Amino acid sequence: MTDEANSARITGKVQGRDIVLDGRLSEDEIRDRVWWWRAPRPASGDQEDHGHEYDSSRRDVIATLGGYYEVPGDPGTPEGGELLEMLYAELNPDG
């Protein structure tokens, strides 16, 4: 119970969708939630996510303990990789 109470919680708004990252998540789980429109299948089973194209006119932001970070459109870029590593480290402080 104390793990749940002390677990990190990261929020954001990405491509018009509110996202929440909490608890211990793998890098794949983080990637699928942050870059949800790139995920091979929607996590919630919603069919509306299929066919979503990245809209670069929106500012996608993640709020962490360290501040606000812009989410790049592609997790495969160096910026996307750095953001993914930082989110993973914050959600999994014990490694």
N, CA, C and O atoms as a printed pandas DataFrame, in Angstrom:
     atom_number atom_name residue_name chain_id  residue_number  x_coord  y_coord  z_coord
0              1         N          MET        A               1    0.815   -1.188    0.000
1              2        CA          MET        A               1    0.000    0.000    0.000
2              3         C          MET        A               1    0.862    1.256    0.000
3              4         O          MET        A               1    0.517    2.239   -0.656
4              5         N          THR        A               2    1.966    1.239    0.717
5              6        CA          THR        A               2    2.816    2.421    0.720
6              7         C          THR        A               2    3.439    2.664   -0.642
7              8         O          THR        A               2    3.672    3.817   -1.005
8              9         N          ASP        A               3    3.716    1.618   -1.408
9             10        CA          ASP        A               3    4.250    1.810   -2.750
10            11         C          ASP        A               3    3.294    2.599   -3.615
11            12         O          ASP        A               3    3.713    3.490   -4.353
12            13         N          GLU        A               4    2.004    2.280   -3.531
13            14        CA          GLU        A               4    1.008    2.991   -4.321
14            15         C          GLU        A               4    0.901    4.445   -3.891
15            16         O          GLU        A               4    0.779    5.332   -4.736
16            17         N          ALA        A               5    0.945    4.699   -2.591
17            18        CA          ALA        A               5    0.808    6.058   -2.089
18            19         C          ALA        A               5    2.005    6.914   -2.461
19            20         O          ALA        A               5    1.861    8.123   -2.642
20            21         N          ASN        A               6    3.187    6.312   -2.580
21            22        CA          ASN        A               6    4.390    7.061   -2.881
22            23         C          ASN        A               6    4.809    6.985   -4.345
23            24         O          ASN        A               6    5.848    7.533   -4.714
24            25         N          SER        A               7    4.031    6.327   -5.173
25            26        CA          SER        A               7    4.432    6.175   -6.565
26            27         C          SER        A               7    4.301    7.503   -7.308
27            28         O          SER        A               7    3.448    8.333   -6.996
28            29         N          ALA        A               8    5.166    7.674   -8.290
29            30        CA          ALA        A               8    5.170    8.891   -9.093
30            31         C          ALA        A               8    3.917    8.942   -9.957
31            32         O          ALA        A               8    3.358    7.915  -10.343
32            33         N          ARG        A               9    3.501   10.152  -10.243
33            34        CA          ARG        A               9    2.345   10.363  -11.122
34            35         C          ARG        A               9    2.723   11.469  -12.091
35            36         O          ARG        A               9    3.040   12.587  -11.683
36            37         N          ILE        A              10    2.686   11.150  -13.365
37            38        CA          ILE        A              10    3.040   12.092  -14.420
38            39         C          ILE        A              10    1.819   12.291  -15.288
39            40         O          ILE        A              10    1.164   11.328  -15.687
40            41         N          THR        A              11    1.514   13.543  -15.578
41            42        CA          THR        A              11    0.344   13.840  -16.404
42            43         C          THR        A              11    0.774   14.600  -17.652
43            44         O          THR        A              11    1.869   15.157  -17.718
44            45         N          GLY        A              12   -0.103   14.607  -18.621
45            46        CA          GLY        A              12    0.189   15.332  -19.841
46            47         C          GLY        A              12   -1.036   15.466  -20.714
47            48         O          GLY        A              12   -2.084   14.876  -20.451
48            49         N          LYS        A              13   -0.879   16.253  -21.752
49            50        CA          LYS        A              13   -1.910   16.413  -22.777
50            51         C          LYS        A              13   -1.192   16.194  -24.103
51            52         O          LYS        A              13   -0.353   16.998  -24.511
52            53         N          VAL        A              14   -1.536   15.093  -24.767
53            54        CA          VAL        A              14   -0.857   14.711  -25.994
54            55         C          VAL        A              14   -1.889   14.456  -27.078
55            56         O          VAL        A              14   -2.754   13.590  -26.945
56            57         N          GLN        A              15   -1.782   15.224  -28.151
57            58        CA          GLN        A              15   -2.703   15.101  -29.285
58            59         C          GLN        A              15   -4.158   15.178  -28.828
59            60         O          GLN        A              15   -5.009   14.428  -29.305
60            61         N          GLY        A              16   -4.434   16.098  -27.895
61            62        CA          GLY        A              16   -5.788   16.329  -27.429
62            63         C          GLY        A              16   -6.281   15.361  -26.377
63            64         O          GLY        A              16   -7.414   15.478  -25.912
64            65         N          ARG        A              17   -5.460   14.415  -25.995
65            66        CA          ARG        A              17   -5.867   13.407  -25.014
66            67         C          ARG        A              17   -5.095   13.620  -23.710
67            68         O          ARG        A              17   -3.875   13.786  -23.719
68            69         N          ASP        A              18   -5.818   13.614  -22.598
69            70        CA          ASP        A              18   -5.176   13.650  -21.288
70            71         C          ASP        A              18   -4.588   12.281  -21.014
71            72         O          ASP        A              18   -5.260   11.264  -21.184
72            73         N          ILE        A              19   -3.329   12.253  -20.588
73            74        CA          ILE        A              19   -2.701   10.983  -20.256
74            75         C          ILE        A              19   -2.183   11.041  -18.830
75            76         O          ILE        A              19   -1.819   12.105  -18.330
76            77         N          VAL        A              20   -2.154    9.891  -18.186
77            78        CA          VAL        A              20   -1.629    9.757  -16.831
78            79         C          VAL        A              20   -0.703    8.557  -16.811
79            80         O          VAL        A              20   -1.068    7.466  -17.248
80            81         N          LEU        A              21    0.501    8.771  -16.300
81            82        CA          LEU        A              21    1.470    7.696  -16.108
82            83         C          LEU        A              21    1.674    7.576  -14.609
83            84         O          LEU        A              21    2.097    8.535  -13.962
84            85         N          ASP        A              22    1.382    6.419  -14.053
85            86        CA          ASP        A              22    1.605    6.233  -12.623
86            87         C          ASP        A              22    2.006    4.798  -12.341
87            88         O          ASP        A              22    1.700    3.880  -13.102
88            89         N          GLY        A              23    2.688    4.634  -11.243
89            90        CA          GLY        A              23    3.172    3.306  -10.885
90            91         C          GLY        A              23    4.401    2.946  -11.684
91            92         O          GLY        A              23    4.996    3.788  -12.357
92            93         N          ARG        A              24    4.766    1.707  -11.602
93            94        CA          ARG        A              24    5.940    1.218  -12.328
94            95         C          ARG        A              24    5.511    0.768  -13.719
95            96         O          ARG        A              24    4.729   -0.170  -13.872
96            97         N          LEU        A              25    6.033    1.449  -14.717
97            98        CA          LEU        A              25    5.717    1.114  -16.105
98            99         C          LEU        A              25    7.006    0.790  -16.849
99           100         O          LEU        A              25    8.057    1.369  -16.573
100          101         N          SER        A              26    6.917   -0.132  -17.784
101          102        CA          SER        A              26    8.066   -0.445  -18.635
102          103         C          SER        A              26    8.216    0.664  -19.673
103          104         O          SER        A              26    7.314    1.483  -19.851
104          105         N          GLU        A              27    9.348    0.686  -20.349
105          106        CA          GLU        A              27    9.545    1.674  -21.416
106          107         C          GLU        A              27    8.505    1.489  -22.519
107          108         O          GLU        A              27    8.012    2.471  -23.074
108          109         N          ASP        A              28    8.171    0.247  -22.840
109          110        CA          ASP        A              28    7.158   -0.007  -23.870
110          111         C          ASP        A              28    5.796    0.541  -23.449
111          112         O          ASP        A              28    5.088    1.133  -24.263
112          113         N          GLU        A              29    5.427    0.347  -22.183
113          114        CA          GLU        A              29    4.146    0.861  -21.694
114          115         C          GLU        A              29    4.115    2.388  -21.725
115          116         O          GLU        A              29    3.102    2.985  -22.088
116          117         N          ILE        A              30    5.210    3.008  -21.348
117          118        CA          ILE        A              30    5.293    4.473  -21.388
118          119         C          ILE        A              30    5.175    4.950  -22.826
119          120         O          ILE        A              30    4.411    5.871  -23.114
120          121         N          ARG        A              31    5.925    4.332  -23.728
121          122        CA          ARG        A              31    5.899    4.710  -25.144
122          123         C          ARG        A              31    4.486    4.583  -25.710
123          124         O          ARG        A              31    4.024    5.463  -26.437
124          125         N          ASP        A              32    3.806    3.492  -25.379
125          126        CA          ASP        A              32    2.452    3.277  -25.894
126          127         C          ASP        A              32    1.455    4.296  -25.359
127          128         O          ASP        A              32    0.503    4.652  -26.054
128          129         N          ARG        A              33    1.660    4.771  -24.133
129          130        CA          ARG        A              33    0.726    5.749  -23.561
130          131         C          ARG        A              33    1.018    7.170  -24.019
131          132         O          ARG        A              33    0.095    7.932  -24.305
132          133         N          VAL        A              34    2.303    7.532  -24.090
133          134        CA          VAL        A              34    2.659    8.895  -24.496
134          135         C          VAL        A              34    2.451    9.079  -25.989
135          136         O          VAL        A              34    1.863   10.070  -26.423
136          137         N          TRP        A              35    2.929    8.131  -26.767
137          138        CA          TRP        A              35    2.774    8.193  -28.220
138          139         C          TRP        A              35    1.647    7.242  -28.612
139          140         O          TRP        A              35    1.837    6.339  -29.428
140          141         N          TRP        A              36    0.476    7.455  -28.024
141          142        CA          TRP        A              36   -0.652    6.531  -28.139
142          143         C          TRP        A              36   -1.115    6.319  -29.571
143          144         O          TRP        A              36   -1.568    5.224  -29.904
144          145         N          TRP        A              37   -1.019    7.311  -30.417
145          146        CA          TRP        A              37   -1.503    7.146  -31.795
146          147         C          TRP        A              37   -0.560    6.280  -32.617
147          148         O          TRP        A              37   -0.919    5.860  -33.717
148          149         N          ARG        A              38    0.650    5.998  -32.106
149          150        CA          ARG        A              38    1.602    5.133  -32.791
150          151         C          ARG        A              38    1.527    3.697  -32.286
151          152         O          ARG        A              38    2.108    2.794  -32.888
152          153         N          ALA        A              39    0.817    3.484  -31.186
153          154        CA          ALA        A              39    0.728    2.155  -30.586
154          155         C          ALA        A              39    0.086    1.188  -31.579
155          156         O          ALA        A              39   -0.801    1.582  -32.336
156          157         N          PRO        A              40    0.522   -0.068  -31.586
157          158        CA          PRO        A              40   -0.030   -1.034  -32.536
158          159         C          PRO        A              40   -1.517   -1.290  -32.349
159          160         O          PRO        A              40   -2.215   -1.642  -33.300
160          161         N          ARG        A              41   -2.003   -1.112  -31.122
161          162        CA          ARG        A              41   -3.434   -1.276  -30.863
162          163         C          ARG        A              41   -3.798   -0.333  -29.720
163          164         O          ARG        A              41   -2.972   -0.090  -28.840
164          165         N          PRO        A              42   -5.000    0.196  -29.717
165          166        CA          PRO        A              42   -5.410    1.083  -28.630
166          167         C          PRO        A              42   -5.485    0.338  -27.299
167          168         O          PRO        A              42   -5.992   -0.782  -27.238
168          169         N          ALA        A              43   -4.985    0.955  -26.247
169          170        CA          ALA        A              43   -4.978    0.323  -24.921
170          171         C          ALA        A              43   -6.389    0.116  -24.390
171          172         O          ALA        A              43   -6.652   -0.871  -23.703
172          173         N          SER        A              44   -7.303    1.035  -24.700
173          174        CA          SER        A              44   -8.655    0.955  -24.161
174          175         C          SER        A              44   -9.598    0.131  -25.033
175          176         O          SER        A              44  -10.737   -0.122  -24.642
176          177         N          GLY        A              45   -9.139   -0.287  -26.201
177          178        CA          GLY        A              45  -10.011   -1.023  -27.105
178          179         C          GLY        A              45  -10.822   -0.110  -27.997
179          180         O          GLY        A              45  -11.622   -0.582  -28.805
180          181         N          ASP        A              46  -10.627    1.199  -27.864
181          182        CA          ASP        A              46  -11.328    2.176  -28.701
182          183         C          ASP        A              46  -10.888    2.017  -30.147
183          184         O          ASP        A              46   -9.690    1.971  -30.427
184          185         N          GLN        A              47  -11.804    1.935  -31.031
185          186        CA          GLN        A              47  -11.470    1.834  -32.444
186          187         C          GLN        A              47  -11.176    3.198  -33.055
187          188         O          GLN        A              47  -10.603    3.271  -34.142
188          189         N          GLU        A              48  -11.559    4.286  -32.375
189          190        CA          GLU        A              48  -11.372    5.613  -32.950
190          191         C          GLU        A              48   -9.899    6.008  -33.051
191          192         O          GLU        A              48   -9.569    6.930  -33.797
192          193         N          ASP        A              49   -9.017    5.347  -32.332
193          194        CA          ASP        A              49   -7.608    5.685  -32.368
194          195         C          ASP        A              49   -6.948    5.261  -33.677
195          196         O          ASP        A              49   -5.926    5.829  -34.061
196          197         N          HIS        A              50   -7.501    4.295  -34.351
197          198        CA          HIS        A              50   -6.937    3.864  -35.626
198          199         C          HIS        A              50   -7.078    4.992  -36.634
199          200         O          HIS        A              50   -8.135    5.612  -36.751
200          201         N          GLY        A              51   -6.007    5.245  -37.350
201          202        CA          GLY        A              51   -6.061    6.254  -38.385
202          203         C          GLY        A              51   -5.746    7.658  -37.892
203          204         O          GLY        A              51   -5.785    8.599  -38.685
204          205         N          HIS        A              52   -5.434    7.831  -36.610
205          206        CA          HIS        A              52   -5.090    9.152  -36.113
206          207         C          HIS        A              52   -3.729    9.546  -36.674
207          208         O          HIS        A              52   -2.773    8.775  -36.596
208          209         N          GLU        A              53   -3.646   10.741  -37.237
209          210        CA          GLU        A              53   -2.374   11.229  -37.744
210          211         C          GLU        A              53   -1.845   12.296  -36.807
211          212         O          GLU        A              53   -2.613   13.059  -36.220
212          213         N          TYR        A              54   -0.544   12.346  -36.670
213          214        CA          TYR        A              54    0.082   13.319  -35.789
214          215         C          TYR        A              54   -0.204   14.732  -36.285
215          216         O          TYR        A              54   -0.009   15.038  -37.462
216          217         N          ASP        A              55   -0.659   15.575  -35.393
217          218        CA          ASP        A              55   -0.966   16.968  -35.706
218          219         C          ASP        A              55    0.099   17.844  -35.064
219          220         O          ASP        A              55    0.063   18.081  -33.857
220          221         N          SER        A              56    1.043   18.325  -35.859
221          222        CA          SER        A              56    2.158   19.106  -35.324
222          223         C          SER        A              56    1.758   20.519  -34.911
223          224         O          SER        A              56    2.575   21.242  -34.341
224          225         N          SER        A              57    0.525   20.925  -35.185
225          226        CA          SER        A              57    0.079   22.261  -34.777
226          227         C          SER        A              57   -0.268   22.308  -33.290
227          228         O          SER        A              57   -0.398   23.391  -32.720
228          229         N          ARG        A              58   -0.417   21.158  -32.667
229          230        CA          ARG        A              58   -0.706   21.099  -31.232
230          231         C          ARG        A              58    0.589   21.035  -30.447
231          232         O          ARG        A              58    1.576   20.453  -30.894
232          233         N          ARG        A              59    0.571   21.637  -29.278
233          234        CA          ARG        A              59    1.727   21.543  -28.382
234          235         C          ARG        A              59    1.436   20.443  -27.373
235          236         O          ARG        A              59    0.533   20.572  -26.546
236          237         N          ASP        A              60    2.193   19.379  -27.444
237          238        CA          ASP        A              60    2.015   18.233  -26.554
238          239         C          ASP        A              60    2.998   18.368  -25.400
239          240         O          ASP        A              60    4.200   18.528  -25.612
240          241         N          VAL        A              61    2.473   18.301  -24.166
241          242        CA          VAL        A              61    3.291   18.574  -22.991
242          243         C          VAL        A              61    3.088   17.507  -21.925
243          244         O          VAL        A              61    1.975   17.028  -21.707
244          245         N          ILE        A              62    4.193   17.142  -21.260
245          246        CA          ILE        A              62    4.201   16.227  -20.125
246          247         C          ILE        A              62    4.665   17.021  -18.910
247          248         O          ILE        A              62    5.642   17.765  -18.993
248          249         N          ALA        A              63    3.972   16.868  -17.779
249          250        CA          ALA        A              63    4.367   17.533  -16.534
250          251         C          ALA        A              63    4.972   16.496  -15.594
251          252         O          ALA        A              63    4.316   15.517  -15.237
252          253         N          THR        A              64    6.230   16.714  -15.193
253          254        CA          THR        A              64    6.917   15.818  -14.266
254          255         C          THR        A              64    7.329   16.620  -13.037
255          256         O          THR        A              64    7.051   17.815  -12.943
256          257         N          LEU        A              65    7.988   15.957  -12.105
257          258        CA          LEU        A              65    8.505   16.654  -10.928
258          259         C          LEU        A              65    9.534   17.709  -11.330
259          260         O          LEU        A              65    9.683   18.720  -10.645
260          261         N          GLY        A              66   10.234   17.484  -12.421
261          262        CA          GLY        A              66   11.272   18.404  -12.884
262          263         C          GLY        A              66   10.773   19.557  -13.726
263          264         O          GLY        A              66   11.541   20.470  -14.029
264          265         N          GLY        A              67    9.514   19.543  -14.112
265          266        CA          GLY        A              67    8.977   20.628  -14.931
266          267         C          GLY        A              67    8.121   20.106  -16.072
267          268         O          GLY        A              67    7.635   18.976  -16.054
268          269         N          TYR        A              68    7.954   20.971  -17.066
269          270        CA          TYR        A              68    7.155   20.635  -18.239
270          271         C          TYR        A              68    8.076   20.329  -19.413
271          272         O          TYR        A              68    9.077   21.011  -19.633
272          273         N          TYR        A              69    7.721   19.296  -20.155
273          274        CA          TYR        A              69    8.533   18.878  -21.292
274          275         C          TYR        A              69    7.646   18.700  -22.507
275          276         O          TYR        A              69    6.565   18.117  -22.422
276          277         N          GLU        A              70    8.109   19.203  -23.634
277          278        CA          GLU        A              70    7.367   19.034  -24.873
278          279         C          GLU        A              70    7.595   17.623  -25.407
279          280         O          GLU        A              70    8.712   17.107  -25.375
280          281         N          VAL        A              71    6.523   17.008  -25.896
281          282        CA          VAL        A              71    6.584   15.650  -26.436
282          283         C          VAL        A              71    6.798   15.742  -27.944
283          284         O          VAL        A              71    5.963   16.302  -28.655
284          285         N          PRO        A              72    7.918   15.193  -28.442
285          286        CA          PRO        A              72    8.122   15.203  -29.890
286          287         C          PRO        A              72    7.156   14.230  -30.568
287          288         O          PRO        A              72    6.645   13.315  -29.922
288          289         N          GLY        A              73    6.910   14.418  -31.835
289          290        CA          GLY        A              73    5.974   13.584  -32.565
290          291         C          GLY        A              73    6.423   12.157  -32.781
291          292         O          GLY        A              73    5.604   11.283  -33.065
292          293         N          ASP        A              74    7.720   11.908  -32.651
293          294        CA          ASP        A              74    8.254   10.574  -32.921
294          295         C          ASP        A              74    9.115   10.113  -31.749
295          296         O          ASP        A              74   10.092   10.781  -31.411
296          297         N          PRO        A              75    8.776    8.986  -31.120
297          298        CA          PRO        A              75    9.581    8.497  -29.998
298          299         C          PRO        A              75   10.956    8.014  -30.430
299          300         O          PRO        A              75   11.825    7.803  -29.584
300          301         N          GLY        A              76   11.171    7.835  -31.726
301          302        CA          GLY        A              76   12.443    7.352  -32.236
302          303         C          GLY        A              76   13.501    8.428  -32.407
303          304         O          GLY        A              76   14.652    8.115  -32.711
304          305         N          THR        A              77   13.133    9.698  -32.216
305          306        CA          THR        A              77   14.105   10.779  -32.321
306          307         C          THR        A              77   14.955   10.826  -31.052
307          308         O          THR        A              77   14.557   10.277  -30.024
308          309         N          PRO        A              78   16.121   11.475  -31.110
309          310        CA          PRO        A              78   16.925   11.610  -29.883
310          311         C          PRO        A              78   16.152   12.291  -28.753
311          312         O          PRO        A              78   16.284   11.900  -27.593
312          313         N          GLU        A              79   15.358   13.293  -29.077
313          314        CA          GLU        A              79   14.562   13.986  -28.060
314          315         C          GLU        A              79   13.521   13.052  -27.452
315          316         O          GLU        A              79   13.295   13.067  -26.242
316          317         N          GLY        A              80   12.887   12.240  -28.298
317          318        CA          GLY        A              80   11.900   11.273  -27.818
318          319         C          GLY        A              80   12.533   10.229  -26.919
319          320         O          GLY        A              80   11.960    9.845  -25.899
320          321         N          GLY        A              81   13.724    9.768  -27.303
321          322        CA          GLY        A              81   14.444    8.789  -26.494
322          323         C          GLY        A              81   14.837    9.346  -25.139
323          324         O          GLY        A              81   14.738    8.655  -24.125
324          325         N          GLU        A              82   15.290   10.611  -25.117
325          326        CA          GLU        A              82   15.657   11.251  -23.853
326          327         C          GLU        A              82   14.444   11.413  -22.948
327          328         O          GLU        A              82   14.528   11.175  -21.743
328          329         N          LEU        A              83   13.316   11.816  -23.525
329          330        CA          LEU        A              83   12.089   11.975  -22.741
330          331         C          LEU        A              83   11.646   10.622  -22.180
331          332         O          LEU        A              83   11.267   10.530  -21.012
332          333         N          LEU        A              84   11.690    9.588  -22.991
333          334        CA          LEU        A              84   11.311    8.247  -22.557
334          335         C          LEU        A              84   12.191    7.779  -21.400
335          336         O          LEU        A              84   11.682    7.244  -20.415
336          337         N          GLU        A              85   13.501    7.974  -21.508
337          338        CA          GLU        A              85   14.420    7.579  -20.437
338          339         C          GLU        A              85   14.134    8.341  -19.149
339          340         O          GLU        A              85   14.155    7.758  -18.065
340          341         N          MET        A              86   13.865    9.653  -19.261
341          342        CA          MET        A              86   13.589   10.462  -18.090
342          343         C          MET        A              86   12.283   10.021  -17.414
343          344         O          MET        A              86   12.222    9.910  -16.190
344          345         N          LEU        A              87   11.243    9.771  -18.215
345          346        CA          LEU        A              87    9.967    9.319  -17.658
346          347         C          LEU        A              87   10.126    7.970  -16.972
347          348         O          LEU        A              87    9.585    7.754  -15.888
348          349         N          TYR        A              88   10.864    7.065  -17.600
349          350        CA          TYR        A              88   11.098    5.751  -17.013
350          351         C          TYR        A              88   11.815    5.878  -15.676
351          352         O          TYR        A              88   11.431    5.236  -14.698
352          353         N          ALA        A              89   12.860    6.707  -15.632
353          354        CA          ALA        A              89   13.627    6.901  -14.390
354          355         C          ALA        A              89   12.756    7.484  -13.285
355          356         O          ALA        A              89   12.888    7.099  -12.123
356          357         N          GLU        A              90   11.872    8.403  -13.633
357          358        CA          GLU        A              90   11.013    9.020  -12.616
358          359         C          GLU        A              90    9.961    8.029  -12.109
359          360         O          GLU        A              90    9.618    8.040  -10.927
360          361         N          LEU        A              91    9.456    7.182  -12.990
361          362        CA          LEU        A              91    8.434    6.211  -12.575
362          363         C          LEU        A              91    9.022    4.977  -11.895
363          364         O          LEU        A              91    8.318    4.259  -11.184
364          365         N          ASN        A              92   10.300    4.739  -12.113
365          366        CA          ASN        A              92   10.984    3.565  -11.556
366          367         C          ASN        A              92   12.265    4.012  -10.854
367          368         O          ASN        A              92   13.359    3.693  -11.321
368          369         N          PRO        A              93   12.154    4.738   -9.750
369          370        CA          PRO        A              93   13.340    5.299   -9.111
370          371         C          PRO        A              93   14.320    4.264   -8.572
371          372         O          PRO        A              93   15.498    4.571   -8.393
372          373         N          ASP        A              94   13.858    3.055   -8.313
373          374        CA          ASP        A              94   14.747    2.004   -7.789
374          375         C          ASP        A              94   15.421    1.200   -8.892
375          376         O          ASP        A              94   16.154    0.248   -8.623
376          377         N          GLY        A              95   15.165    1.594  -10.131
377          378        CA          GLY        A              95   15.805    0.894  -11.256
378          379         C          GLY        A              95   14.972   -0.116  -11.812
379          380         O          GLY        A              95   15.369   -0.791  -12.763
